[in-house]
mmCIF file of C-alpha atoms and ligand atoms in Angstrom:
data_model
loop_
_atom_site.group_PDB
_atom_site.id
_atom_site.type_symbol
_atom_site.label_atom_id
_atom_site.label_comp_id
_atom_site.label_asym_id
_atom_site.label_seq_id
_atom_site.Cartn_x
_atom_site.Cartn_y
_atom_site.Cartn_z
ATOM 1 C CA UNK A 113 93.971 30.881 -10.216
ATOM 2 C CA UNK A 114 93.540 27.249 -10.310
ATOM 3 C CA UNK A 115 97.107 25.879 -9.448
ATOM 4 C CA UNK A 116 98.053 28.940 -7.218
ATOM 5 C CA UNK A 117 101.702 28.291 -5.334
ATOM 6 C CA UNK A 118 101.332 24.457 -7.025
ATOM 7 C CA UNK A 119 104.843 23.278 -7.474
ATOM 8 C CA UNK A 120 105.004 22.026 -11.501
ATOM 9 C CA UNK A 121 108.128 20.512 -13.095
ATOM 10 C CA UNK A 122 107.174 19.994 -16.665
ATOM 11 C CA UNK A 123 109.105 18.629 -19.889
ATOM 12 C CA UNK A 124 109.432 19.828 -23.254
ATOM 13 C CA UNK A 125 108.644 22.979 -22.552
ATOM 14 C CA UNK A 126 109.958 24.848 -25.431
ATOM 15 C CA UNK A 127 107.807 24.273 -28.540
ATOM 16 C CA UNK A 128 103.695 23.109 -28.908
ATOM 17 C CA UNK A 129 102.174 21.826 -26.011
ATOM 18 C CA UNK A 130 104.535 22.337 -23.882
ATOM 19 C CA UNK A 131 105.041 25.811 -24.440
ATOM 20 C CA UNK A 132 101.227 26.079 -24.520
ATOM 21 C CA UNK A 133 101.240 24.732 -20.941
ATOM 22 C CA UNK A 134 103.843 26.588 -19.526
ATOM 23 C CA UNK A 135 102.155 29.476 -20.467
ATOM 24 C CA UNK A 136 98.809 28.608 -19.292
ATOM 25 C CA UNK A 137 100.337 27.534 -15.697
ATOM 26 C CA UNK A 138 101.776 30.494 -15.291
ATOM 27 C CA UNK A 139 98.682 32.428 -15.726
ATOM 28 C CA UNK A 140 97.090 30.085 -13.083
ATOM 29 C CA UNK A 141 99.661 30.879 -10.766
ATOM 30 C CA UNK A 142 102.050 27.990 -11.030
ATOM 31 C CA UNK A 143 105.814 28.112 -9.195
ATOM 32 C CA UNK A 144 107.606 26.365 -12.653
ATOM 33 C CA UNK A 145 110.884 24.491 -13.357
ATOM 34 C CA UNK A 146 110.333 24.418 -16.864
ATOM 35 C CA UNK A 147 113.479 22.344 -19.006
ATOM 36 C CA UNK A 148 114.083 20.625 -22.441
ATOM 37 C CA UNK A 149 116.981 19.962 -24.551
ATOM 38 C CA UNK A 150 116.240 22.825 -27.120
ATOM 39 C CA UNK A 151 117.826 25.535 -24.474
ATOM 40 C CA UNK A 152 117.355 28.853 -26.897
ATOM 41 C CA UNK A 153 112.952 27.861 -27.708
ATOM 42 C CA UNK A 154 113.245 27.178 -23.921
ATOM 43 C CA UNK A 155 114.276 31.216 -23.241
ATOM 44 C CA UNK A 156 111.587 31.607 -25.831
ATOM 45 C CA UNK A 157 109.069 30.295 -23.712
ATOM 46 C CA UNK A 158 110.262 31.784 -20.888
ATOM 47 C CA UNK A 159 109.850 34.990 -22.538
ATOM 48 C CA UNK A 160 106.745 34.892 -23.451
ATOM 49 C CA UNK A 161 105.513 34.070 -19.620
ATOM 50 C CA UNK A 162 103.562 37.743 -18.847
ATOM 51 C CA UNK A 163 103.057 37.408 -15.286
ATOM 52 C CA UNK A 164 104.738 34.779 -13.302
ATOM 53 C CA UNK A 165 108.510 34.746 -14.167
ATOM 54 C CA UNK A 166 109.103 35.412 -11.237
ATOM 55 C CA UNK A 167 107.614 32.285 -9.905
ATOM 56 C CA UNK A 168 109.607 30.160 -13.114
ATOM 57 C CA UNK A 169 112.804 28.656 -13.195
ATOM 58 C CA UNK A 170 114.011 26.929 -16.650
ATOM 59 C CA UNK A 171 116.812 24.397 -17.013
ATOM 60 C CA UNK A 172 118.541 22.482 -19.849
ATOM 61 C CA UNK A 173 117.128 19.230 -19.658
ATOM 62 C CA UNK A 174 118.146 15.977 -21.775
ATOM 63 C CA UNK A 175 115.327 13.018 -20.618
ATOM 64 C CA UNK A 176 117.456 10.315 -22.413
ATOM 65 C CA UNK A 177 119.725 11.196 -19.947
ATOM 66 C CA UNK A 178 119.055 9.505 -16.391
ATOM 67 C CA UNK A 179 121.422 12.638 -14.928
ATOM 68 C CA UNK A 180 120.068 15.388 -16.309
ATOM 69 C CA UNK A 181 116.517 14.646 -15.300
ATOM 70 C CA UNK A 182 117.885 13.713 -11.678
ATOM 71 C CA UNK A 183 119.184 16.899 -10.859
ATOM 72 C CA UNK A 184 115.998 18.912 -12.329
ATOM 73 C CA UNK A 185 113.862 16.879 -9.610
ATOM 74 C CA UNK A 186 116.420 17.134 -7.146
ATOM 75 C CA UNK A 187 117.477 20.642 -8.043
ATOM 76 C CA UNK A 188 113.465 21.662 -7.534
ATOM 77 C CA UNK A 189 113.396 19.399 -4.052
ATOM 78 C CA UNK A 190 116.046 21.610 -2.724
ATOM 79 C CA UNK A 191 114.656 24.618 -4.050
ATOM 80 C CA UNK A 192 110.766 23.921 -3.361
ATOM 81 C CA UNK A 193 110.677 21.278 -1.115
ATOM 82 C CA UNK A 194 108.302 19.405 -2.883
ATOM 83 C CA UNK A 195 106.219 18.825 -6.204
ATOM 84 C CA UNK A 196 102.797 18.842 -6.903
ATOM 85 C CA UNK A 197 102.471 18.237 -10.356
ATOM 86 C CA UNK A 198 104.942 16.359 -12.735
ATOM 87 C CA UNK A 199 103.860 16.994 -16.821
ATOM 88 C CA UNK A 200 106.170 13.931 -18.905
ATOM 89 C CA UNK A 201 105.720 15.812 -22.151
ATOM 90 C CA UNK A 202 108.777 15.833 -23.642
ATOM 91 C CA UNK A 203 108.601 13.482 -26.884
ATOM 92 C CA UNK A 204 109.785 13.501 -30.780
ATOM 93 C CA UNK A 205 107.722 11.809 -33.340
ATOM 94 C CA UNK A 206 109.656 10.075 -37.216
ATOM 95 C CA UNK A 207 107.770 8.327 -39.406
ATOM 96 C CA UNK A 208 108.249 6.136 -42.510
ATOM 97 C CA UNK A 209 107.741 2.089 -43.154
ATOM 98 C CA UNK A 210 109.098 -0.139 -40.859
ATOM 99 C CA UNK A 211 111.375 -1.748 -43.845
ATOM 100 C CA UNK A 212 113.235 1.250 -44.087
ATOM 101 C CA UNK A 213 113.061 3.074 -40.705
ATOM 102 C CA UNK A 214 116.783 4.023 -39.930
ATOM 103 C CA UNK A 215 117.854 2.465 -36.759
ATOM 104 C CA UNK A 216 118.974 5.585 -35.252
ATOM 105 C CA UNK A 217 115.565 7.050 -35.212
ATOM 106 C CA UNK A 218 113.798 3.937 -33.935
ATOM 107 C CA UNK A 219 116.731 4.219 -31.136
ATOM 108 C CA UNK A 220 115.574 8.020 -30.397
ATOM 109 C CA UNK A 221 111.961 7.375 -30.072
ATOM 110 C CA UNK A 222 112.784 4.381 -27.405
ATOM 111 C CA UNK A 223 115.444 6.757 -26.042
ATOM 112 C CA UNK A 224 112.960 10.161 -25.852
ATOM 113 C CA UNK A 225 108.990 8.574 -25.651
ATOM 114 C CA UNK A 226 109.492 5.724 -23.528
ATOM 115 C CA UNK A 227 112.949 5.720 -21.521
ATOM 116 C CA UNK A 228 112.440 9.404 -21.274
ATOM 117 C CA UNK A 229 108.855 8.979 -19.582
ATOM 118 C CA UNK A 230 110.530 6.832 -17.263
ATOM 119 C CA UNK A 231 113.551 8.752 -16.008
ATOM 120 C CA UNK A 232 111.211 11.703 -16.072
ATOM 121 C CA UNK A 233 108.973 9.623 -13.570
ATOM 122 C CA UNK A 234 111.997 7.257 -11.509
ATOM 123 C CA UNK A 235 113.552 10.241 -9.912
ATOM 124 C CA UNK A 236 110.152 12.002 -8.964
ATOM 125 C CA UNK A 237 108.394 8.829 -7.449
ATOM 126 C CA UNK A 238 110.480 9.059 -3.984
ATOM 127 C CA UNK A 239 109.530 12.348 -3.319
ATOM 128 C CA UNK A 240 105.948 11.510 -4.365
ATOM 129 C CA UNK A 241 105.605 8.632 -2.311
ATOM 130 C CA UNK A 242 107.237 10.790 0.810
ATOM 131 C CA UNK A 243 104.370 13.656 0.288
ATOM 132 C CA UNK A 244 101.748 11.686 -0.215
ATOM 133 C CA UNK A 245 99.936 14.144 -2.704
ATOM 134 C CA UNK A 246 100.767 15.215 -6.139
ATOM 135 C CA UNK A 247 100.085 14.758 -9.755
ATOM 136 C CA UNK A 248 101.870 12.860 -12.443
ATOM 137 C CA UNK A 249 100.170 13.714 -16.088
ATOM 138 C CA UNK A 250 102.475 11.926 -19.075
ATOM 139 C CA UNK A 251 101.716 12.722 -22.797
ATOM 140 C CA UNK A 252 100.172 9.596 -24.706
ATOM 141 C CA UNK A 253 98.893 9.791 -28.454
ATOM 142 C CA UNK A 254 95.715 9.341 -29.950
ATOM 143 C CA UNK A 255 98.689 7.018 -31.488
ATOM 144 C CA UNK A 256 98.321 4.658 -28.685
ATOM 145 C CA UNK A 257 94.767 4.234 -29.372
ATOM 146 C CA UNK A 258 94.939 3.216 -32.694
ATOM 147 C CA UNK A 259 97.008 2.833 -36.100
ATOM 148 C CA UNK A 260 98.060 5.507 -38.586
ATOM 149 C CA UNK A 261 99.812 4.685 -41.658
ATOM 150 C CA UNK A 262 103.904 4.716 -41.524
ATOM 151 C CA UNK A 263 103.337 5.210 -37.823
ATOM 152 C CA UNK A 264 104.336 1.933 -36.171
ATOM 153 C CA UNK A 265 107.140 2.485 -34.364
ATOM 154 C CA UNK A 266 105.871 5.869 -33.238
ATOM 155 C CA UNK A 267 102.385 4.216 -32.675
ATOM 156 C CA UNK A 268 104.016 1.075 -30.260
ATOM 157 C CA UNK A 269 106.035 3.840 -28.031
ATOM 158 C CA UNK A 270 102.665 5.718 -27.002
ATOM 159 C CA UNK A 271 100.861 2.788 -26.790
ATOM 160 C CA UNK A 272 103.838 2.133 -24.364
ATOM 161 C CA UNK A 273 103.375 5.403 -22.463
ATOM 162 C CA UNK A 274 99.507 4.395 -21.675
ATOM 163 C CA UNK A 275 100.982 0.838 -20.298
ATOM 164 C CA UNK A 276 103.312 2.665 -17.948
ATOM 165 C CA UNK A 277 101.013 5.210 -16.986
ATOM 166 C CA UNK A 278 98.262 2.794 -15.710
ATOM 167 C CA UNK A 279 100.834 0.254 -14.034
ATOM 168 C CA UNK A 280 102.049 3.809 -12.300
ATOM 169 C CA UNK A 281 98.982 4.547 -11.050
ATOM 170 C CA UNK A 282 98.317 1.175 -9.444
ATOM 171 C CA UNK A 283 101.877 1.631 -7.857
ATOM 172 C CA UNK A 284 101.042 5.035 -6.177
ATOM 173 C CA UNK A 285 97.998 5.043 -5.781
ATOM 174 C CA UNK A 286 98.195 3.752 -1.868
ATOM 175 C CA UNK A 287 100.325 7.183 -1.507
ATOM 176 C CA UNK A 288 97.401 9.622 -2.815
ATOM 177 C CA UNK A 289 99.426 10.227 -6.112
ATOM 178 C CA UNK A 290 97.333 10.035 -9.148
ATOM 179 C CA UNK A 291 99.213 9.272 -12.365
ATOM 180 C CA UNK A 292 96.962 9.957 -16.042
ATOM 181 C CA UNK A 293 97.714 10.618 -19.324
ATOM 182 C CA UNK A 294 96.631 12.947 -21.995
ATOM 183 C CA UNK A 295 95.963 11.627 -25.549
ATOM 184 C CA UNK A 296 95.506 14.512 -27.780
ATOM 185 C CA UNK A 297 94.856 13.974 -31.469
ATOM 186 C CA UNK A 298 96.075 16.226 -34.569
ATOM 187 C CA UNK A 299 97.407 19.286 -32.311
ATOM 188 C CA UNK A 300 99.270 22.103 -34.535
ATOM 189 C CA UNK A 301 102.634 22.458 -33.522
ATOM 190 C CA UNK A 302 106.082 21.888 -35.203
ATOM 191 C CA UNK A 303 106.087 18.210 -34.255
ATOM 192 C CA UNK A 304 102.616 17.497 -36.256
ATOM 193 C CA UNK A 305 103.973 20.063 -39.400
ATOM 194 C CA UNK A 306 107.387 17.917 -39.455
ATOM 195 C CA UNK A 307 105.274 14.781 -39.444
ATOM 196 C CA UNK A 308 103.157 15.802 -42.268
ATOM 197 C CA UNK A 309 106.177 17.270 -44.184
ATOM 198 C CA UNK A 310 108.480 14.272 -44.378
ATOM 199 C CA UNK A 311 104.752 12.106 -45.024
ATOM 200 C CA UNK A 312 104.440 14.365 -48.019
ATOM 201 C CA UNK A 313 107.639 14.180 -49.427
ATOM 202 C CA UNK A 314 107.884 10.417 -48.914
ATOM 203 C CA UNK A 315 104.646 10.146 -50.324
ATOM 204 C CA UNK A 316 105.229 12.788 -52.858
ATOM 205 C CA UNK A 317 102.239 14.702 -52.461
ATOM 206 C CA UNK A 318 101.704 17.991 -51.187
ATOM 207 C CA UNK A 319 101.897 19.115 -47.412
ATOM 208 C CA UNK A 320 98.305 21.027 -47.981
ATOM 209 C CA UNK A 321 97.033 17.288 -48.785
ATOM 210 C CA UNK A 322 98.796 15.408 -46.170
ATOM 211 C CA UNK A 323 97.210 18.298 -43.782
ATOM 212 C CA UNK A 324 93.885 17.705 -44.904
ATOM 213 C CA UNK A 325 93.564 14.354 -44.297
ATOM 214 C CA UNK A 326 95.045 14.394 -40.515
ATOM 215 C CA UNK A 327 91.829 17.627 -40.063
ATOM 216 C CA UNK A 328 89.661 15.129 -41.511
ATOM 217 C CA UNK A 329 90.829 12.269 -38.737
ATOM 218 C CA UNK A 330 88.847 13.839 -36.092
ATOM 219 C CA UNK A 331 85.056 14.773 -35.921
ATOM 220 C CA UNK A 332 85.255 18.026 -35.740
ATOM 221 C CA UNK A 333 87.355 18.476 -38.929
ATOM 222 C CA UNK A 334 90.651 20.849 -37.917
ATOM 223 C CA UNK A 335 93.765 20.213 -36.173
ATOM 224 C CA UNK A 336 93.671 21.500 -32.064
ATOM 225 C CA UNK A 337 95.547 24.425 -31.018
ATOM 226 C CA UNK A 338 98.087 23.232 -28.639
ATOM 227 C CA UNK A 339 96.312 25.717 -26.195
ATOM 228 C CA UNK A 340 93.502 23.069 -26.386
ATOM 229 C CA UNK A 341 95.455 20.363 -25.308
ATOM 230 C CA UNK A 342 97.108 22.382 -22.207
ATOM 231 C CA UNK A 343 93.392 22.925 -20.693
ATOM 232 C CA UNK A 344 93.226 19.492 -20.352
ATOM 233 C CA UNK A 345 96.576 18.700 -18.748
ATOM 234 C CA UNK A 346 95.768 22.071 -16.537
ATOM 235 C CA UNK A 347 92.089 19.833 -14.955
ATOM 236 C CA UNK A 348 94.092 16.515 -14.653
ATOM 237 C CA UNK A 349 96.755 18.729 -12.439
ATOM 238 C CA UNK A 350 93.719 20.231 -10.197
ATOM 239 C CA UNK A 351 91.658 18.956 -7.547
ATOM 240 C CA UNK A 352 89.024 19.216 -10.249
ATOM 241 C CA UNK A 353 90.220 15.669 -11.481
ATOM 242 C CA UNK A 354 90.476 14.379 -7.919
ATOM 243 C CA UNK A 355 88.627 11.008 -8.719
ATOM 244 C CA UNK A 356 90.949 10.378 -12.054
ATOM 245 C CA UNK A 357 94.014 8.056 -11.837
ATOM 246 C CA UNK A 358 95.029 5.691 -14.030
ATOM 247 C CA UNK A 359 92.645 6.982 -17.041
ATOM 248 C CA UNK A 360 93.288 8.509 -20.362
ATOM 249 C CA UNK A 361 91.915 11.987 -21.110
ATOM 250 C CA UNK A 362 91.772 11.796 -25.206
ATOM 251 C CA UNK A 363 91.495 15.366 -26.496
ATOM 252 C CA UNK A 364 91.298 14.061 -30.275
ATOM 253 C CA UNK A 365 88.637 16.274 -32.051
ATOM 254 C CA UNK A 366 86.655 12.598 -32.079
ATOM 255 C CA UNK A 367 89.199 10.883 -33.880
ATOM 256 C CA UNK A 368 88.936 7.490 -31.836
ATOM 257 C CA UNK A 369 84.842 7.482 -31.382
ATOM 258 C CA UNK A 370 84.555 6.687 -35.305
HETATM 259 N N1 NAD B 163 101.292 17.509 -31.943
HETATM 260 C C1 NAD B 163 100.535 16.439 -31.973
HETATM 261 O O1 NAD B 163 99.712 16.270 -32.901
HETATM 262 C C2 NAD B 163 100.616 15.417 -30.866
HETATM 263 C C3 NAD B 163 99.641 14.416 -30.867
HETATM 264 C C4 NAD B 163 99.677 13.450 -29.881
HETATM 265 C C5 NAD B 163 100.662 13.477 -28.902
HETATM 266 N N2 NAD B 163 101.608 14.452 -28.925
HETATM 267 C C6 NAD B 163 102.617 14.404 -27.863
HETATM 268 O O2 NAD B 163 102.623 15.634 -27.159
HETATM 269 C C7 NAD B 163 103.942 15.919 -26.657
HETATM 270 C C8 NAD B 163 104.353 17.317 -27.097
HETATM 271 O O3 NAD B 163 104.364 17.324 -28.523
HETATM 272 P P1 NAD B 163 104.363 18.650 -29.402
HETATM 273 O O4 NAD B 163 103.440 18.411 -30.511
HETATM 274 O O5 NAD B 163 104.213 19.840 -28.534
HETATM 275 O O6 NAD B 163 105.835 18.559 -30.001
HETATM 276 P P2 NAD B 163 106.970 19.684 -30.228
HETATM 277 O O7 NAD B 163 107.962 19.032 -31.123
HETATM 278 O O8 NAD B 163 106.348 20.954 -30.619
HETATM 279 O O9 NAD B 163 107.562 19.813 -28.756
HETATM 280 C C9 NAD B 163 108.261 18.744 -28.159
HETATM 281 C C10 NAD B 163 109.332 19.311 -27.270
HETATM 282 O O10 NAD B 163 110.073 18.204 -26.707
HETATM 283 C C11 NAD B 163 111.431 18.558 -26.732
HETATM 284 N N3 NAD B 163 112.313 17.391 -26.715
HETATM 285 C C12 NAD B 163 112.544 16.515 -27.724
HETATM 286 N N4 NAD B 163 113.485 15.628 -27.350
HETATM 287 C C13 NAD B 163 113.842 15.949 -26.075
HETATM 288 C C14 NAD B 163 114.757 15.404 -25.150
HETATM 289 N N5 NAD B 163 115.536 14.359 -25.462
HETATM 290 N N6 NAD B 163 114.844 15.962 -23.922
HETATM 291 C C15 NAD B 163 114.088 17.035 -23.592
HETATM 292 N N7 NAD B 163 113.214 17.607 -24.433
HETATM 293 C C16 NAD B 163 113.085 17.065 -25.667
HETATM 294 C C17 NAD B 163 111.617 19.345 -28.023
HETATM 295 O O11 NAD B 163 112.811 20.118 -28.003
HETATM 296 C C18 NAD B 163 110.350 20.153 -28.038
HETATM 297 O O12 NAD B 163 110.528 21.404 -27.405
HETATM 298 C C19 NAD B 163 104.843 14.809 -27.214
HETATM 299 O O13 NAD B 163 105.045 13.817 -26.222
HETATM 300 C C20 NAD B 163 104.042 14.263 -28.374
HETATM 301 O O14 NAD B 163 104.364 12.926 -28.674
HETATM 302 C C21 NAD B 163 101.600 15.428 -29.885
#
């Protein structure tokens, strides 16, 4: 078991990856505080955890909201004592041009992918830097790496992620606490099949097409199973990443080595 009695608090664990890693944690013996905003997936997820429920506590969580996320880091503090391993993946994705992106979704994407990293991160830090040890992992986008049509404003909030999660590690790194991010490319989950649904329908084309093309972005021609993607979070939360801070794990089929 590769994160045996590791204390995890992780975000958006009710759908895709996150589900995908909560499950995977648990099998590898993680002690979880599992939250998002979607409470009933959230149960889901819990649910679905075979062996280690036990060991897994799951909380409404809001990460736009700077109260919320306080008392999930300060209810596990009281709880655990401490945490090893901090996963920022909760995140939304909307796309369309920039000439007639609605205001209130360019609002939620600051709100959720970049003020929500934050939060996430501002109430964990003390404890962090008091410890001395842990692991921060955020969720960054093969979107930060490069551009994708009628992604911009999606695009500039990862791109933002990867800032914050390099300056972070510079920040902690004199306290042993390595900060990285995960960039995963195409991953199948029902953020990537709302994506490609509302790109269809603006672009009137088919959702089979619009699929296509993303499994053609990367090398290795298909989407990732959001298990894929939780592997790699699961080695940048283990001593097996020991020397990593700072860096960028992309888990994009080959999308960005074109
Ligand atoms: N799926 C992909 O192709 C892909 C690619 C690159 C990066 N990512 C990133 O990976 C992360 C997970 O994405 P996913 O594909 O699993 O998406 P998903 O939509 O399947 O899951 C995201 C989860 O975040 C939760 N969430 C949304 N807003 C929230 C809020 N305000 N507070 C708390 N929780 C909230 C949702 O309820 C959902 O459970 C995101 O940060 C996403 O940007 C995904």
């Amino acid at each position: 078991m590769r994160v045996k009695d590791k204390i995890v608090v992780l975000t958006g664990a009710a759908s895709g990856i996150g589900r995908a890693t909560a499950l995977l944690f648990a099998q590898e013996g993680a002690i979880q505080v599992l939250s998002d905003i979607d409470e009933d997936e959230l149960k889901k997820t819990y649910d679905l955890i075979e062996e280690g429920k036990d060991r897994t506590i799951f909380m409404k969580v809001d990460v736009r909201k700077p109260e919320e996320v306080r008392n999930m880091i300060e209810t596990t503090i009281e709880k655990y004592g401490r945490i090893d391993v901090l996963i920022v993946n909760a995140g939304v994705v909307r796309v369309g041009s920039v000439e007639n992106f609605p205001d209130d979704d360019y609002d939620l994407l600051i709100d959720v992918n970049i003020k929500g990293t934050h939060y996430t991160c501002k109430y964990a830090v003390p404890y962090f830097k008091i410890q001395k040890f842990g692991s921060i992992i955020t969720l960054a986008s093969v979107a930060a790496h490069i551009g994708q049509v009628a992604h911009a404003n999606y695009c500039s909030t990862k791109a933002a992620v990867l800032g914050y999660t390099r300056a972070l590690a510079l920040d902690l790194a004199p306290y042993n606490v390595r900060v990285n991010s995960v960039s995963p490319g195409a991953t199948d989950t029902p953020m990537l099949q709302s994506d490609v649904a509302k790109q269809a329908k603006d672009r009137g084309v088919s959702y089979e097409e619009v699929r296509k093309e993303f499994e053609q972005e990367g090398v290795l021609g298909r989407w990732a199973k959001p298990e894929e993607i939780a592997t790699g979070i699961l080695f940048l939360a283990t001593e097996e990443s020991s020397y990593m801070t700072g860096a960028d794990l992309r888990l994009d089929g080959g999308w960005t080595t074109q």
